[in-house]
Short mmCIF file of C-alpha atoms in Angstrom, two decimals:
data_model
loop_
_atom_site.label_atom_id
_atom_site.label_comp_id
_atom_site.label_asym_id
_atom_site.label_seq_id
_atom_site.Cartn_x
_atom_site.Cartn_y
_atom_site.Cartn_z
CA UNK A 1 -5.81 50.36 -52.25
CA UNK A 2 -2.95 48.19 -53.81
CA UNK A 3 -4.14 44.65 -55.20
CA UNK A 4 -2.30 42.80 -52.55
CA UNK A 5 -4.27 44.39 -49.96
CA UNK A 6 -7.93 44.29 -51.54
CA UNK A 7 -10.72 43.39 -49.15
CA UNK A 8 -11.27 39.65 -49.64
CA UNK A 9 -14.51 38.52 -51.23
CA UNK A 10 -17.34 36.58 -49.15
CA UNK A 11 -18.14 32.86 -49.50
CA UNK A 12 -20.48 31.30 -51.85
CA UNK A 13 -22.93 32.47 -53.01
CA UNK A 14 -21.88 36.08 -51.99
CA UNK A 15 -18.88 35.50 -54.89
CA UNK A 16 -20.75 35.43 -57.85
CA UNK A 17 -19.76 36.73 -61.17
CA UNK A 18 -22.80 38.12 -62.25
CA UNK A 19 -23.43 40.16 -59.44
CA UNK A 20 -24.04 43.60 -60.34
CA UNK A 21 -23.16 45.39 -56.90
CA UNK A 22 -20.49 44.94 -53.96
CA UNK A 23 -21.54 45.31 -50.11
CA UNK A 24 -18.42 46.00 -48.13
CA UNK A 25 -18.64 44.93 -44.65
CA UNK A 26 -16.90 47.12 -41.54
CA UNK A 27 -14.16 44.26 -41.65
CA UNK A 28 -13.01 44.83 -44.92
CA UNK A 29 -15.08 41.39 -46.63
CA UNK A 30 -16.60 42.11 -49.95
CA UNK A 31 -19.89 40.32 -50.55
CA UNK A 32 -20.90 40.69 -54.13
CA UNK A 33 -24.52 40.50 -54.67
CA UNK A 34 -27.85 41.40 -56.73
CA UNK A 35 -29.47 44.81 -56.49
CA UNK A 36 -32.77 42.67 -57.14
CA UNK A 37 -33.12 40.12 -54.34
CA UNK A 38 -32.25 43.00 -52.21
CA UNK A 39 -34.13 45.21 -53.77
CA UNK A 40 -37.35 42.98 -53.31
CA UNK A 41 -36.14 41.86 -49.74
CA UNK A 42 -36.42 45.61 -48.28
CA UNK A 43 -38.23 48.93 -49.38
CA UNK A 44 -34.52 50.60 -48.12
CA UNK A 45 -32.77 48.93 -50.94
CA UNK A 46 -35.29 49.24 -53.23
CA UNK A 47 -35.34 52.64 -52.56
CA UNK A 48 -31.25 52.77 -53.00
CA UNK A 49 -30.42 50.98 -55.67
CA UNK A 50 -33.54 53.74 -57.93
CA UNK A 51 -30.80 56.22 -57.19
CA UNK A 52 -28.01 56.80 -60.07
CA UNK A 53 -25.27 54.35 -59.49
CA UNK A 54 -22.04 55.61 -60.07
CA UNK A 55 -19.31 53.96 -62.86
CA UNK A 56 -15.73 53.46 -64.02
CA UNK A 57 -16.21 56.57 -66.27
CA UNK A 58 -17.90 59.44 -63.46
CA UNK A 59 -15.70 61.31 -61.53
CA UNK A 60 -17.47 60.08 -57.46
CA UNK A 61 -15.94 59.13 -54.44
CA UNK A 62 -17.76 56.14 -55.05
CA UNK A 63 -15.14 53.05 -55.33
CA UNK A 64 -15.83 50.97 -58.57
CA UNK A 65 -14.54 47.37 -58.26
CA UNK A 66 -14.52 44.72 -61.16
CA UNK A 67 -16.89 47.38 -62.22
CA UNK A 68 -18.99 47.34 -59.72
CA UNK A 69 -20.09 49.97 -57.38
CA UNK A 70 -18.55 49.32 -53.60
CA UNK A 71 -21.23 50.17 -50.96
CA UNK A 72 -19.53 50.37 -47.34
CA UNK A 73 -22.17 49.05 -44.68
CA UNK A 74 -21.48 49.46 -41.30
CA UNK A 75 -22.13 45.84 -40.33
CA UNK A 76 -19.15 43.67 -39.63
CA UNK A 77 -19.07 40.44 -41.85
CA UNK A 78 -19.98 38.23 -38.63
CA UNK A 79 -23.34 39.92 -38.76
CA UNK A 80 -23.76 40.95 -42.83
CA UNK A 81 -23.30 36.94 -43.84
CA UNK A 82 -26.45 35.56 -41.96
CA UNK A 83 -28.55 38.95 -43.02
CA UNK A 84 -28.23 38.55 -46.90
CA UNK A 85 -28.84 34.96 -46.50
CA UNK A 86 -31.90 35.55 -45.03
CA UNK A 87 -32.54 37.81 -48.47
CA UNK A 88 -31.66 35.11 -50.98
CA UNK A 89 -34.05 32.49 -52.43
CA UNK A 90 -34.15 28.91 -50.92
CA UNK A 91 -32.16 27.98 -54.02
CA UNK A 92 -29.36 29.68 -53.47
CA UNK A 93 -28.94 29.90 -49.59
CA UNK A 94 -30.38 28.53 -46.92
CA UNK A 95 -32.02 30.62 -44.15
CA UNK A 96 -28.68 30.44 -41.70
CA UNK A 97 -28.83 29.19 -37.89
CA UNK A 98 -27.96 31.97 -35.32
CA UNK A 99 -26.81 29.77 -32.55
CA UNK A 100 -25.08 32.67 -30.69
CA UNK A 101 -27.54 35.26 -29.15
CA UNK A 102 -25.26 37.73 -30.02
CA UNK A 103 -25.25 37.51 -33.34
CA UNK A 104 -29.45 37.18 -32.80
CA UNK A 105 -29.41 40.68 -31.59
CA UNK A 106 -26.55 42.03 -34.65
CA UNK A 107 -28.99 40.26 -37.32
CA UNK A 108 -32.35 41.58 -35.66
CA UNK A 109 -30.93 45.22 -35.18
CA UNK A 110 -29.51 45.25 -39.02
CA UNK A 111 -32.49 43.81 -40.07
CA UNK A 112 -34.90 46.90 -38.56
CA UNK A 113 -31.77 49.47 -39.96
CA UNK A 114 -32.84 48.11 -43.47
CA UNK A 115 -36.69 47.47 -43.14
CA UNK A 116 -36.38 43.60 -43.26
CA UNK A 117 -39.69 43.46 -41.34
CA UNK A 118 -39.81 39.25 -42.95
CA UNK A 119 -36.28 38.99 -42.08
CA UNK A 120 -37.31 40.55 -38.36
CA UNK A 121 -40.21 37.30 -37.98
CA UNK A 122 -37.68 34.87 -39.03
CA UNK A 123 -34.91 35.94 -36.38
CA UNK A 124 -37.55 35.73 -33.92
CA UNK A 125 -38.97 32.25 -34.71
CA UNK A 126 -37.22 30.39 -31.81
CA UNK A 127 -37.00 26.74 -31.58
CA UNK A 128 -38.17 24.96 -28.29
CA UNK A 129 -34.27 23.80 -27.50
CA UNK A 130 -33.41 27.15 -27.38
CA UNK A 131 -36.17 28.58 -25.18
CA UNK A 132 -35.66 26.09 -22.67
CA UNK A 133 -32.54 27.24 -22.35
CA UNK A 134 -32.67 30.78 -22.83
CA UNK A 135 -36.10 31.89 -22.18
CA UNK A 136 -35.30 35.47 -20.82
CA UNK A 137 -33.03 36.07 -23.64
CA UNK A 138 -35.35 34.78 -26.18
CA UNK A 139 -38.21 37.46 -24.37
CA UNK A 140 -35.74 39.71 -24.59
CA UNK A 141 -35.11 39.70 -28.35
CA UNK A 142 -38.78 39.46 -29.50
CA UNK A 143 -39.49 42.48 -26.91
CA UNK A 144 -37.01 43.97 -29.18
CA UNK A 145 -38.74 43.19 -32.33
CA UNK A 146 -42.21 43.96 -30.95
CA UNK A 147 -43.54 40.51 -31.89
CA UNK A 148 -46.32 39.88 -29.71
CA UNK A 149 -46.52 36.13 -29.76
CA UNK A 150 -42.86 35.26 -29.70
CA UNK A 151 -43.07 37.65 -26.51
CA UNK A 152 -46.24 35.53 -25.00
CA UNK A 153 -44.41 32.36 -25.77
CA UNK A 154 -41.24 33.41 -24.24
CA UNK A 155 -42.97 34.14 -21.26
CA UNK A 156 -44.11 31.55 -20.96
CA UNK A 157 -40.95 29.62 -20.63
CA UNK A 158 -39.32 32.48 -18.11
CA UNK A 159 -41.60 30.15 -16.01
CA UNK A 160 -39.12 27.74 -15.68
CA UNK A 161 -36.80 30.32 -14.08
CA UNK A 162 -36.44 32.02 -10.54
CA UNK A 163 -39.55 34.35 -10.42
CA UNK A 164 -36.43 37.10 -9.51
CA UNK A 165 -34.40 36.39 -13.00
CA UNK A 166 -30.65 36.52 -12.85
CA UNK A 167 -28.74 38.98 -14.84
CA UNK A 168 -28.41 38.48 -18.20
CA UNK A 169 -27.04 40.15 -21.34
CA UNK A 170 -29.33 40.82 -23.46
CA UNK A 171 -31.59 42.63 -20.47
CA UNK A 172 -30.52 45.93 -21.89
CA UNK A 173 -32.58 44.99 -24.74
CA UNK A 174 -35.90 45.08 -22.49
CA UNK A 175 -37.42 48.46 -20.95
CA UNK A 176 -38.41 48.77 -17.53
CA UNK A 177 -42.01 48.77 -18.37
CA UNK A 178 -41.39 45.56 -20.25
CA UNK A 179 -39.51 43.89 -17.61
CA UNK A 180 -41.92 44.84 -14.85
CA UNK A 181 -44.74 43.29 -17.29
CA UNK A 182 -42.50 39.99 -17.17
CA UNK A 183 -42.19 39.86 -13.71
CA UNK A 184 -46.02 40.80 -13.32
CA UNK A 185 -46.56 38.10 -15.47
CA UNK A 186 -44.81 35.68 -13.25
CA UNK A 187 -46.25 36.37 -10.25
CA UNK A 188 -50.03 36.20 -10.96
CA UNK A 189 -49.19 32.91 -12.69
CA UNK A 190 -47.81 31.08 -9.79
CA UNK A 191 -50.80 32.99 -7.72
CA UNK A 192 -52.75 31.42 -10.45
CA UNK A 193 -51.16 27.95 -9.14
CA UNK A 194 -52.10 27.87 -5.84
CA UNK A 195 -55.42 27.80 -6.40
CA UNK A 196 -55.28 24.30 -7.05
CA UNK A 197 -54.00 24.07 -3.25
CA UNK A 198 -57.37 25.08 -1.96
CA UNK A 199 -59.46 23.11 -3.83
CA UNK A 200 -58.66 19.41 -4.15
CA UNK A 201 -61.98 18.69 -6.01
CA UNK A 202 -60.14 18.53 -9.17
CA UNK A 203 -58.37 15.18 -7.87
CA UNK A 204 -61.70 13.53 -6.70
CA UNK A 205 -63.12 14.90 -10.06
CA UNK A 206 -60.43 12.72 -11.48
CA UNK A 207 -59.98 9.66 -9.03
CA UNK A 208 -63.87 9.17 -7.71
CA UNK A 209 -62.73 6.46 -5.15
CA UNK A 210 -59.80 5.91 -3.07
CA UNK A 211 -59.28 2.57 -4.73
CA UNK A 212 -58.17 4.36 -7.77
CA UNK A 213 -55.08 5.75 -5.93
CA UNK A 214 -54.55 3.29 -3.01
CA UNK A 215 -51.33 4.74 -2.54
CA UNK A 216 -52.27 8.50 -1.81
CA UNK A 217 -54.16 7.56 1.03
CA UNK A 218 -51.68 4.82 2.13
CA UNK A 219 -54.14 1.77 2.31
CA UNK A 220 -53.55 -1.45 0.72
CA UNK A 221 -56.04 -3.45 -1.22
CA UNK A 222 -57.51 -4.78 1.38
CA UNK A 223 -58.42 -1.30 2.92
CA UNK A 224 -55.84 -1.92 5.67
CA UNK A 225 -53.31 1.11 6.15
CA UNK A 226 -50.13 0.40 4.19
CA UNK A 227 -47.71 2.76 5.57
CA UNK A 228 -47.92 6.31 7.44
CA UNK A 229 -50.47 8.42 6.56
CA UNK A 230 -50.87 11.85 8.00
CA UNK A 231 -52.80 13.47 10.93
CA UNK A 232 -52.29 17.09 9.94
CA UNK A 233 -55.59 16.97 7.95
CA UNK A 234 -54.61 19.85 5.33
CA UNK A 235 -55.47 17.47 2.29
CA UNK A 236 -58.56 15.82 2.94
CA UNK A 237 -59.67 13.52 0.27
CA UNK A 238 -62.54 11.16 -0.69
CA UNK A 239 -64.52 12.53 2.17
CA UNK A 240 -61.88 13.07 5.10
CA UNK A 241 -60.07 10.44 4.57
CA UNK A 242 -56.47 11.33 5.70
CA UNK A 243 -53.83 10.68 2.90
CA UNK A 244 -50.24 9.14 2.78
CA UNK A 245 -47.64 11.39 4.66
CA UNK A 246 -45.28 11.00 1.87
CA UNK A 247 -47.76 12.00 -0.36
CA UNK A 248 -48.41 15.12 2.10
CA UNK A 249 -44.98 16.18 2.01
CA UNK A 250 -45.22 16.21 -1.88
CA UNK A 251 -48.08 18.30 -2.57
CA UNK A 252 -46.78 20.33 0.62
CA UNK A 253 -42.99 20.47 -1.33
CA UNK A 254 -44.84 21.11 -4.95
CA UNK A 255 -47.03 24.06 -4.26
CA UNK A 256 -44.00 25.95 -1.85
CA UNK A 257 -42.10 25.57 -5.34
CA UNK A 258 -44.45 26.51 -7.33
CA UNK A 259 -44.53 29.52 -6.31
CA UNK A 260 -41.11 30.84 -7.52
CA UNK A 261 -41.11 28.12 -10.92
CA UNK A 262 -44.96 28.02 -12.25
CA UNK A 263 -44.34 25.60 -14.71
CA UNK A 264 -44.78 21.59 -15.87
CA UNK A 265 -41.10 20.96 -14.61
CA UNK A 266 -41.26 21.67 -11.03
CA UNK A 267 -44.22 19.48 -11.02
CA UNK A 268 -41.99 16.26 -12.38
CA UNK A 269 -39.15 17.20 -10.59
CA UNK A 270 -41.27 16.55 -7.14
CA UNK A 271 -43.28 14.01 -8.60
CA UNK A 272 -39.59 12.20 -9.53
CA UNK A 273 -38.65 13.32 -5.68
CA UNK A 274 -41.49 11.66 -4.27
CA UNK A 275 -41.73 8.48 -6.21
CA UNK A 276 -38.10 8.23 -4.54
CA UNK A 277 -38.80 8.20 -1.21
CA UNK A 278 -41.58 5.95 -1.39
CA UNK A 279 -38.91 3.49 -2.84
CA UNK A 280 -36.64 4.43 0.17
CA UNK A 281 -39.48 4.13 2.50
CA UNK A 282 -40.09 0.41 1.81
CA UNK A 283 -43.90 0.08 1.57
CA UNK A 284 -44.09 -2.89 -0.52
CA UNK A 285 -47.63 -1.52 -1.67
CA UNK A 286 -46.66 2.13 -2.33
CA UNK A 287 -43.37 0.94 -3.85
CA UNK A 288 -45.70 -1.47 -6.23
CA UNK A 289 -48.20 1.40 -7.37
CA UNK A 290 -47.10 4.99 -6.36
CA UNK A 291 -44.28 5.01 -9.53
CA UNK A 292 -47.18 4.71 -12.11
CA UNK A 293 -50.15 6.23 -10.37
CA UNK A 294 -47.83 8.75 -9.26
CA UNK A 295 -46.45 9.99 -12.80
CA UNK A 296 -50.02 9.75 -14.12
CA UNK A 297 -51.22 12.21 -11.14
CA UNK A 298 -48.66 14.49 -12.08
CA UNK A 299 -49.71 14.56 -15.87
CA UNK A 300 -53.37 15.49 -14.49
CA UNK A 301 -51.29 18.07 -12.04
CA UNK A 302 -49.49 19.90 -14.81
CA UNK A 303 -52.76 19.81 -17.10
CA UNK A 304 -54.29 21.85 -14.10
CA UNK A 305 -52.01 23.97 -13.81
CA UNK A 306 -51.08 24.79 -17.26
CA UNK A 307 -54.76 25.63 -17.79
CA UNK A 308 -54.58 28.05 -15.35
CA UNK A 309 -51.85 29.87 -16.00
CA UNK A 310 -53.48 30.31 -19.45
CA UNK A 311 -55.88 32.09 -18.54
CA UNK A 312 -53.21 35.07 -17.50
CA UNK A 313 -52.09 37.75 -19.87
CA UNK A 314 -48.81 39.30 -20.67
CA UNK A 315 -49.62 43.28 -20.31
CA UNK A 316 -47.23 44.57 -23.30
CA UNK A 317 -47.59 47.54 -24.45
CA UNK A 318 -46.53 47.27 -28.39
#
């Protein structure tokens, strides 16, 4: 290889002087580095750099470099950067930021290639911003790592999605068994839901007396009714008393969604729906209270239902 056409070297710190070995990536990038915080990084390089390394003076196939022995890894530079960062003390590099779940999945597969079980953990520590956004891939990723936890956690934010997930890349990261566990999951969570539905005694638990939410039984202070309140009888409350139509149509609206999304978010998404059309209903007294009491019911709502859907477990086999 002629000079002008040598592999260029890596950025800082993978340009050091000192470094006693060269990593060539697939790309053609050289990233100079030290046989020792690989070496303690991963039992694979450990186990490497104990073999003879060849010199300037042995006759190998082995390319020497600045005097260094070239190591060709099959990793493209995209994917080799982020990896040996991870292997580096704090003081040197920082642990990089995969914001692209591709390069999550080039990272996490090089990382199990060279036994970077620590390096594995890290990939797989997703922030909250990301799995609200990317649940299923996130599930997918960990399922790939077999970590447990960052599975169960995932999971629990595929909850926010359609209980029948739309297509995503990283899916051929996940078995069958795996994704039928996922969509098992799902289901006996928002079964899990619905129990709430039949029995309202957690709300009287809560509210003892009507006058504590006025507004869900549409009757003003004075115990006069307020605005419509329903005849269907499905949500007795406070010993029959019949409860605001509106209010009706909510829980009615809530639980039917609940059923494909299990999670805190459909329940403030209706809450936010109904709070609406009370305003657009103009019953000065429901318009007055229902906004507060309202968002307040829905905090005891998604308590309810989140300690539910605790209680069901993610069947993995690991």
């Amino acid at each position: 290889m002629s000079a002008s056409s040598e592999p260029p070297c890596a950025p800082s710190p993978f340009d050091h002087a000192m470094a006693d070995i060269i990593l060539r990536s697939s790309d053609d990038v050289d990233f100079r580095v030290f046989k020792l915080f690989l070496s303690l990084a991963s039992p694979f390089f450990e186990t490497l750099f104990d073999l003879p390394q060849p010199s300037e003076e042995m006759s190998t196939d082995v390319e020497i470099k600045d005097g260094l022995p070239v190591i060709p890894v099959s990793e493209d530079s995209q994917t080799l950067d982020p990896l040996l960062r991870f292997c580096y003390p704090c003081t040197l590099a920082d642990d990089p930021a995969l914001d692209d779940f591709r390069d999550v999945v080039n990272v996490l597969e090089a990382a199990k290639k060279y036994s970077l079980d620590a390096i594995e953990r890290s990939v797989c520590k997703f922030n909250p911003k990301i799995l609200e956004t990317d649940s299923l891939r996130c599930f997918a990723i960990a399922c790939r790592a077999r970590m447990q936890d960052e599975c169960v956690l995932a999971a629990k934010y595929t909850l926010r999605e359609p209980q029948v997930p739309m297509w995503f890349e990283e899916i051929e990261l996940v078995t069958s068994t795996e994704l039928l566990a996922l969509l098992t999951y799902h289901r006996k969570c928002a079964t899990a839901a619905q129990a709430l539905k039949d029995d309202l005694s957690w709300i009287t638990t809560e509210y003892s007396q009507w006058n504590a939410v006025p507004w869900m039984v549409a009757l003003g202070s004075n115990g006069r009714n307020c605005c419509t309140r329903s005849t269907s009888g499905r949500y007795s409350v406070f010993n029959g008393m019949a409860v605001a139509q509106w209010w009706e149509a909510f829980v009615d609206a809530t639980f039917l969604d609940l059923r494909d999304k299990p999670c805190a978010e459909t329940i403030r998404q209706n809450v936010e729906k109904a709070i609406q059309t009370v305003r657009q209903g103009g019953c000065g007294n429901c318009s007055a209270l229902a906004p507060g009491g309202m968002r307040d019911f829905g905090t005891l709502f998604i308590n309810k239902v989140e300690e539910l859907i605790a209680k069901v477990e993610l069947d993995l086999k690991f």
